[in-house]
Amino acid sequence: MRILTGLQPSGKLHIGNYFGAMEPAVKLQDQGEAFYFIADYHAMTSMTDASALRENVRELAIDFLASGLDPEKATIFRQSDIPEVNELAWILSTVCPMGLLQRCHSYKDKVENGLDANHALFAYPALMAADILLYDANLVPVGKDQKQHLEVTRDLAGKVNDKFGEGTLVIPEAQIKESTAVVPGLDGRKMSKSYGNTLPLAGNMKALRKTIMKIVTTSAEVEDVKPTDGSTVIALYQLFADESAVQTMIDEHGLSGEEGKGYGYFKQQLFDAYWEKFAAIRAKREELENNLDYVHEVIANGAEKARAESTKVLDRVRGIVGLR
Ligand code: ADP
Ligand code: TRP
């Protein structure tokens, strides 16, 4: 089985990315041939600052390794090191109906959130399909927001196979874990870089604690019973704590009067659990920051391994469609 996923280097990795894509990717690297990449072409749809892009790529490479991706097991690479992906995206574009792209929520959301409505943003799903199909990937671990893009990918692969013959492209499956499908952000909406409501994976303790203290809650006072349904603090706590600890927090929301607990108390518990969960990753990050040569070497080796695969698939496709 071949597993593949990509993350955009468009800002600091947040816990939505971690639980939605990174953690599943780490688990899956033991179960097949894994390809994990830094989607820098994609990030160009939302950022134009070259040095920021370079820095984000480096930071994401560090995050990949600190989170437990192992270059001995997985091929870790940068999208733009394999420019052939653009050729496959072009080939896919020739079978891609405009309507399919017009229906994509992500494009509409991004434009509503202020991104330029340019061709790259519109054609993004075709490039993403090429990312996946260029490696004959079978399984793609992603968060729920990418479900539609995976459907587009399957659709395009199916169209190519219908036109040029079964087996031209491998049709992949998405893997979306229900429990972490949508990690809520500080304001209760989906956690996303574009909403500025994220909790980063790593950073300064004081700042991160402050970020957690900013989570939006009801205006219930310490002595009031607090609602548990729709509580972002509880939803996030579930990602870090075991069932009994979560149950205790839920029960404590029901306390009132003298026994009542304030939101600051619950947020502190969330902070403690979060801080502990990422302790090892923070330590590994620090180590890698002092060993950037190693990080660059991993990415360079990854490019070589990825290209060995991508050229095989692209040669096959070129022959079938008549480009060779
Ligand atoms: P963002 O929305 O912050 O820009 P990306 O689009 O770069 O994040 O997402 C990278 C990966 O992380 C994708 O697989 C995506 O589905 C997953 N992901 C992003 N936000 C969340 C979230 N809030 N909950 C679960 N998974 C998420
Ligand atoms: N579009 C994905 C995101 O925003 C990132 C991505 C690009 C990706 N290419 C991919 C994810 C291929 C999985 C497979 O999160």
Short mmCIF file of C-alpha atoms in Angstrom, two decimals, residues 20-304:
data_model
loop_
_atom_site.label_atom_id
_atom_site.label_comp_id
_atom_site.label_asym_id
_atom_site.label_seq_id
_atom_site.Cartn_x
_atom_site.Cartn_y
_atom_site.Cartn_z
CA GLY A 20 -6.03 15.83 11.24
CA ALA A 21 -3.04 14.94 9.10
CA MET A 22 0.31 14.66 10.88
CA GLU A 23 -0.45 12.13 13.61
CA PRO A 24 -2.28 9.77 11.20
CA ALA A 25 0.64 10.12 8.78
CA VAL A 26 3.11 9.16 11.50
CA LYS A 27 1.05 6.08 12.37
CA LEU A 28 0.70 5.05 8.73
CA GLN A 29 4.40 5.20 7.91
CA ASP A 30 4.72 1.72 9.41
CA GLN A 31 1.96 0.30 7.27
CA GLY A 32 3.16 0.85 3.76
CA GLU A 33 5.32 2.95 1.51
CA ALA A 34 4.77 6.48 2.71
CA PHE A 35 5.28 9.73 0.76
CA TYR A 36 4.88 12.96 2.72
CA PHE A 37 5.54 16.32 1.20
CA ILE A 38 5.65 20.05 1.80
CA ALA A 39 3.20 21.62 -0.64
CA ASP A 40 5.09 24.79 -1.53
CA TYR A 41 3.50 25.28 -4.95
CA HIS A 42 0.15 25.22 -3.16
CA ALA A 43 1.30 27.72 -0.55
CA MET A 44 2.00 30.20 -3.36
CA THR A 45 -1.78 30.58 -3.72
CA SER A 46 -1.88 32.34 -0.36
CA MET A 47 1.56 33.91 0.08
CA THR A 48 3.89 35.96 -2.07
CA ASP A 49 6.74 36.70 0.34
CA ALA A 50 9.65 34.59 -0.93
CA SER A 51 11.70 34.61 2.26
CA ALA A 52 8.65 33.76 4.36
CA LEU A 53 7.92 30.84 2.05
CA ARG A 54 11.48 29.58 2.38
CA GLU A 55 11.32 29.91 6.16
CA ASN A 56 7.95 28.13 6.36
CA VAL A 57 9.26 25.25 4.27
CA ARG A 58 12.18 24.83 6.66
CA GLU A 59 9.91 25.06 9.72
CA LEU A 60 7.49 22.51 8.30
CA ALA A 61 10.34 20.14 7.50
CA ILE A 62 11.36 20.47 11.15
CA ASP A 63 7.76 19.85 12.23
CA PHE A 64 7.57 16.73 10.06
CA LEU A 65 10.66 15.25 11.69
CA ALA A 66 9.87 16.45 15.21
CA SER A 67 6.39 14.94 14.98
CA GLY A 68 7.89 11.54 14.30
CA LEU A 69 8.09 11.14 10.54
CA ASP A 70 11.07 8.93 10.01
CA PRO A 71 13.12 9.38 6.83
CA GLU A 72 14.12 5.71 7.09
CA LYS A 73 10.48 4.75 6.69
CA ALA A 74 8.90 7.58 4.74
CA THR A 75 9.95 9.63 1.74
CA ILE A 76 9.85 13.23 2.94
CA PHE A 77 10.13 15.83 0.20
CA ARG A 78 9.29 19.26 -1.09
CA GLN A 79 6.66 19.49 -3.82
CA SER A 80 8.63 21.88 -6.02
CA ASP A 81 11.62 19.52 -6.09
CA ILE A 82 9.48 17.38 -8.41
CA PRO A 83 8.34 19.88 -11.05
CA GLU A 84 6.90 16.99 -13.14
CA VAL A 85 3.82 17.34 -10.97
CA ASN A 86 2.88 20.36 -13.09
CA GLU A 87 2.89 18.27 -16.23
CA LEU A 88 0.53 15.72 -14.73
CA ALA A 89 -1.66 18.58 -13.48
CA TRP A 90 -1.84 19.81 -17.08
CA ILE A 91 -2.80 16.39 -18.36
CA LEU A 92 -5.51 16.18 -15.70
CA SER A 93 -6.73 19.66 -16.64
CA THR A 94 -7.55 18.39 -20.11
CA VAL A 95 -10.21 16.08 -18.65
CA CYS A 96 -11.28 18.38 -15.81
CA PRO A 97 -14.71 20.00 -16.29
CA MET A 98 -14.91 23.64 -15.21
CA GLY A 99 -18.00 22.80 -13.16
CA LEU A 100 -16.04 20.38 -11.01
CA LEU A 101 -13.68 23.15 -9.91
CA GLN A 102 -16.49 25.68 -9.62
CA ARG A 103 -18.19 23.47 -7.06
CA CYS A 104 -15.15 23.30 -4.74
CA HIS A 105 -15.96 24.89 -1.35
CA SER A 106 -12.36 25.57 -0.52
CA TYR A 107 -11.97 27.96 -3.49
CA LYS A 108 -15.14 29.81 -2.55
CA ASP A 109 -14.15 29.99 1.14
CA LYS A 110 -10.68 31.26 0.36
CA VAL A 111 -11.96 33.98 -1.97
CA GLU A 112 -14.52 35.02 0.64
CA ASN A 113 -11.66 35.22 3.13
CA GLY A 114 -9.78 37.65 0.94
CA LEU A 115 -7.46 35.56 -1.24
CA ASP A 116 -7.02 36.61 -4.87
CA ALA A 117 -9.40 34.76 -7.16
CA ASN A 118 -6.61 33.77 -9.54
CA HIS A 119 -6.15 30.76 -11.79
CA ALA A 120 -3.81 28.92 -9.41
CA LEU A 121 -6.32 29.09 -6.57
CA PHE A 122 -9.07 27.90 -8.92
CA ALA A 123 -6.99 25.09 -10.42
CA TYR A 124 -5.58 24.05 -7.02
CA PRO A 125 -7.59 20.79 -6.88
CA ALA A 126 -6.12 19.66 -10.22
CA LEU A 127 -2.59 20.20 -8.89
CA MET A 128 -3.53 18.41 -5.68
CA ALA A 129 -4.89 15.50 -7.74
CA ALA A 130 -1.57 15.40 -9.61
CA ASP A 131 0.30 15.35 -6.27
CA ILE A 132 -1.51 12.18 -5.35
CA LEU A 133 -1.76 10.44 -8.72
CA LEU A 134 1.90 11.03 -9.61
CA TYR A 135 2.87 8.49 -6.94
CA ASP A 136 0.16 5.88 -7.55
CA ALA A 137 -0.99 6.56 -3.97
CA ASN A 138 -3.67 4.31 -2.50
CA LEU A 139 -4.41 6.06 0.80
CA VAL A 140 -4.42 9.76 1.65
CA PRO A 141 -4.78 10.73 5.34
CA VAL A 142 -6.33 14.21 5.58
CA GLY A 143 -8.73 16.30 7.65
CA LYS A 144 -12.37 16.53 6.63
CA ASP A 145 -11.91 19.83 4.80
CA GLN A 146 -9.95 17.98 2.12
CA LYS A 147 -12.67 15.39 1.47
CA GLN A 148 -13.99 17.20 -1.60
CA HIS A 149 -10.50 17.55 -3.06
CA LEU A 150 -10.05 13.80 -2.71
CA GLU A 151 -13.34 13.30 -4.54
CA VAL A 152 -12.10 15.55 -7.33
CA THR A 153 -8.89 13.48 -7.46
CA ARG A 154 -10.82 10.23 -7.77
CA ASP A 155 -13.09 11.76 -10.36
CA LEU A 156 -10.19 12.99 -12.52
CA ALA A 157 -8.35 9.67 -12.27
CA GLY A 158 -11.56 7.92 -13.31
CA LYS A 159 -11.97 10.23 -16.31
CA VAL A 160 -8.39 9.60 -17.44
CA ASN A 161 -8.92 5.85 -17.09
CA ASP A 162 -12.19 6.04 -19.06
CA LYS A 163 -10.52 7.95 -21.86
CA PHE A 164 -7.16 6.27 -22.04
CA GLY A 165 -7.70 2.87 -20.52
CA GLU A 166 -8.12 1.28 -17.10
CA GLY A 167 -4.96 1.25 -15.04
CA THR A 168 -3.57 4.48 -16.44
CA LEU A 169 -3.92 6.01 -12.97
CA VAL A 170 -4.47 4.47 -9.54
CA ILE A 171 -7.66 5.64 -7.81
CA PRO A 172 -6.87 6.64 -4.20
CA GLU A 173 -8.97 6.56 -1.03
CA ALA A 174 -9.12 9.31 1.57
CA GLN A 175 -8.59 8.38 5.21
CA ILE A 176 -10.49 10.76 7.46
CA LYS A 177 -10.53 9.91 11.16
CA GLU A 178 -13.89 10.89 12.59
CA SER A 179 -12.62 11.77 16.08
CA THR A 180 -10.25 14.42 14.76
CA ALA A 181 -11.99 15.29 11.47
CA VAL A 182 -12.53 18.91 12.47
CA VAL A 183 -10.49 20.29 15.36
CA PRO A 184 -12.19 23.49 16.57
CA GLY A 185 -10.26 26.74 16.79
CA LEU A 186 -10.16 29.29 19.63
CA ASP A 187 -13.41 30.84 18.38
CA GLY A 188 -15.20 27.52 17.90
CA ARG A 189 -15.00 27.57 14.09
CA LYS A 190 -12.74 25.04 12.31
CA MET A 191 -9.17 25.71 13.37
CA SER A 192 -7.45 27.20 10.33
CA LYS A 193 -4.50 29.44 9.52
CA SER A 194 -6.84 31.54 7.43
CA TYR A 195 -9.13 32.25 10.40
CA GLY A 196 -6.34 33.28 12.78
CA ASN A 197 -7.86 31.01 15.44
CA THR A 198 -5.09 28.48 15.78
CA LEU A 199 -3.23 26.88 18.62
CA PRO A 200 0.29 26.21 17.35
CA LEU A 201 2.09 22.97 17.95
CA ALA A 202 5.12 24.66 19.43
CA GLY A 203 6.13 28.04 20.75
CA ASN A 204 6.71 30.09 23.84
CA MET A 205 5.01 28.76 26.97
CA LYS A 206 3.65 32.07 28.21
CA ALA A 207 2.26 33.04 24.82
CA LEU A 208 0.66 29.64 24.33
CA ARG A 209 -0.95 29.72 27.75
CA LYS A 210 -2.33 33.14 26.91
CA THR A 211 -3.68 31.78 23.63
CA ILE A 212 -5.54 29.02 25.47
CA MET A 213 -6.93 31.55 27.94
CA LYS A 214 -8.45 33.36 24.91
CA ILE A 215 -10.69 30.43 23.91
CA VAL A 216 -14.22 31.74 23.55
CA THR A 217 -16.64 30.47 26.21
CA THR A 218 -20.06 31.43 27.54
CA SER A 219 -20.24 34.23 30.06
CA ALA A 220 -21.14 31.87 32.95
CA GLU A 221 -19.59 32.89 36.30
CA VAL A 222 -17.52 30.62 38.54
CA GLU A 223 -20.55 29.72 40.65
CA ASP A 224 -22.78 28.89 37.64
CA VAL A 225 -23.39 25.50 36.03
CA LYS A 226 -21.71 25.59 32.62
CA PRO A 227 -22.94 24.09 29.36
CA THR A 228 -20.83 21.22 27.99
CA ASP A 229 -22.42 20.91 24.57
CA GLY A 230 -20.50 22.93 22.02
CA SER A 231 -17.71 23.69 24.50
CA THR A 232 -14.44 24.28 22.64
CA VAL A 233 -12.42 23.73 25.82
CA ILE A 234 -13.89 20.25 26.27
CA ALA A 235 -13.60 19.42 22.55
CA LEU A 236 -9.89 20.32 22.63
CA TYR A 237 -9.31 18.60 25.98
CA GLN A 238 -10.60 15.36 24.42
CA LEU A 239 -7.64 15.42 22.06
CA PHE A 240 -5.16 15.33 24.93
CA ALA A 241 -6.72 13.69 27.95
CA ASP A 242 -7.99 10.18 28.59
CA GLU A 243 -11.67 9.39 28.92
CA SER A 244 -11.81 9.62 32.72
CA ALA A 245 -10.12 13.00 32.81
CA VAL A 246 -12.54 14.28 30.17
CA GLN A 247 -15.46 12.90 32.19
CA THR A 248 -14.17 14.68 35.28
CA MET A 249 -14.04 17.95 33.37
CA ILE A 250 -17.58 17.40 32.09
CA ASP A 251 -18.80 16.60 35.63
CA GLU A 252 -17.08 19.70 37.00
CA HIS A 253 -19.02 21.85 34.51
CA GLY A 254 -22.12 20.73 36.41
CA LEU A 255 -20.89 22.04 39.78
CA SER A 256 -22.32 25.29 41.08
CA GLY A 257 -22.22 27.69 44.02
CA GLU A 258 -19.22 27.30 46.32
CA GLU A 259 -18.10 24.16 44.47
CA GLY A 260 -18.28 25.80 41.06
CA LYS A 261 -15.20 25.96 38.82
CA GLY A 262 -14.39 28.86 36.51
CA TYR A 263 -13.36 28.69 32.87
CA GLY A 264 -9.84 29.72 33.86
CA TYR A 265 -9.56 26.48 35.83
CA PHE A 266 -10.68 24.35 32.87
CA LYS A 267 -8.41 26.22 30.49
CA GLN A 268 -5.45 25.68 32.79
CA GLN A 269 -6.15 21.94 32.73
CA LEU A 270 -6.32 22.06 28.96
CA PHE A 271 -3.05 23.97 28.84
CA ASP A 272 -1.29 21.47 31.14
CA ALA A 273 -2.44 18.50 29.06
CA TYR A 274 -1.51 20.24 25.81
CA TRP A 275 1.90 21.29 27.11
CA GLU A 276 2.71 17.76 28.21
CA LYS A 277 1.47 16.14 25.00
CA PHE A 278 3.89 18.13 22.87
CA ALA A 279 6.88 18.11 25.25
CA ALA A 280 8.80 15.53 23.23
CA ILE A 281 8.02 17.26 19.95
CA ARG A 282 9.22 20.60 21.35
CA ALA A 283 12.46 19.04 22.50
CA LYS A 284 13.04 17.35 19.14
CA ARG A 285 12.25 20.62 17.37
CA GLU A 286 14.92 22.42 19.32
CA GLU A 287 17.44 19.74 18.49
CA LEU A 288 16.62 19.95 14.78
CA GLU A 289 16.80 23.74 14.76
CA ASN A 290 20.42 23.32 15.75
CA ASN A 291 21.01 20.74 13.07
CA LEU A 292 19.64 22.28 9.90
CA ASP A 293 22.16 20.49 7.72
CA TYR A 294 20.47 17.25 8.65
CA VAL A 295 17.04 18.69 7.85
CA HIS A 296 18.23 19.83 4.41
CA GLU A 297 19.81 16.46 3.78
CA VAL A 298 16.54 14.67 4.54
CA ILE A 299 14.70 16.87 2.04
CA ALA A 300 17.38 16.40 -0.62
CA ASN A 301 17.33 12.62 -0.22
CA GLY A 302 13.55 12.65 -0.22
CA ALA A 303 13.51 14.50 -3.54
CA GLU A 304 15.69 11.84 -5.09
#
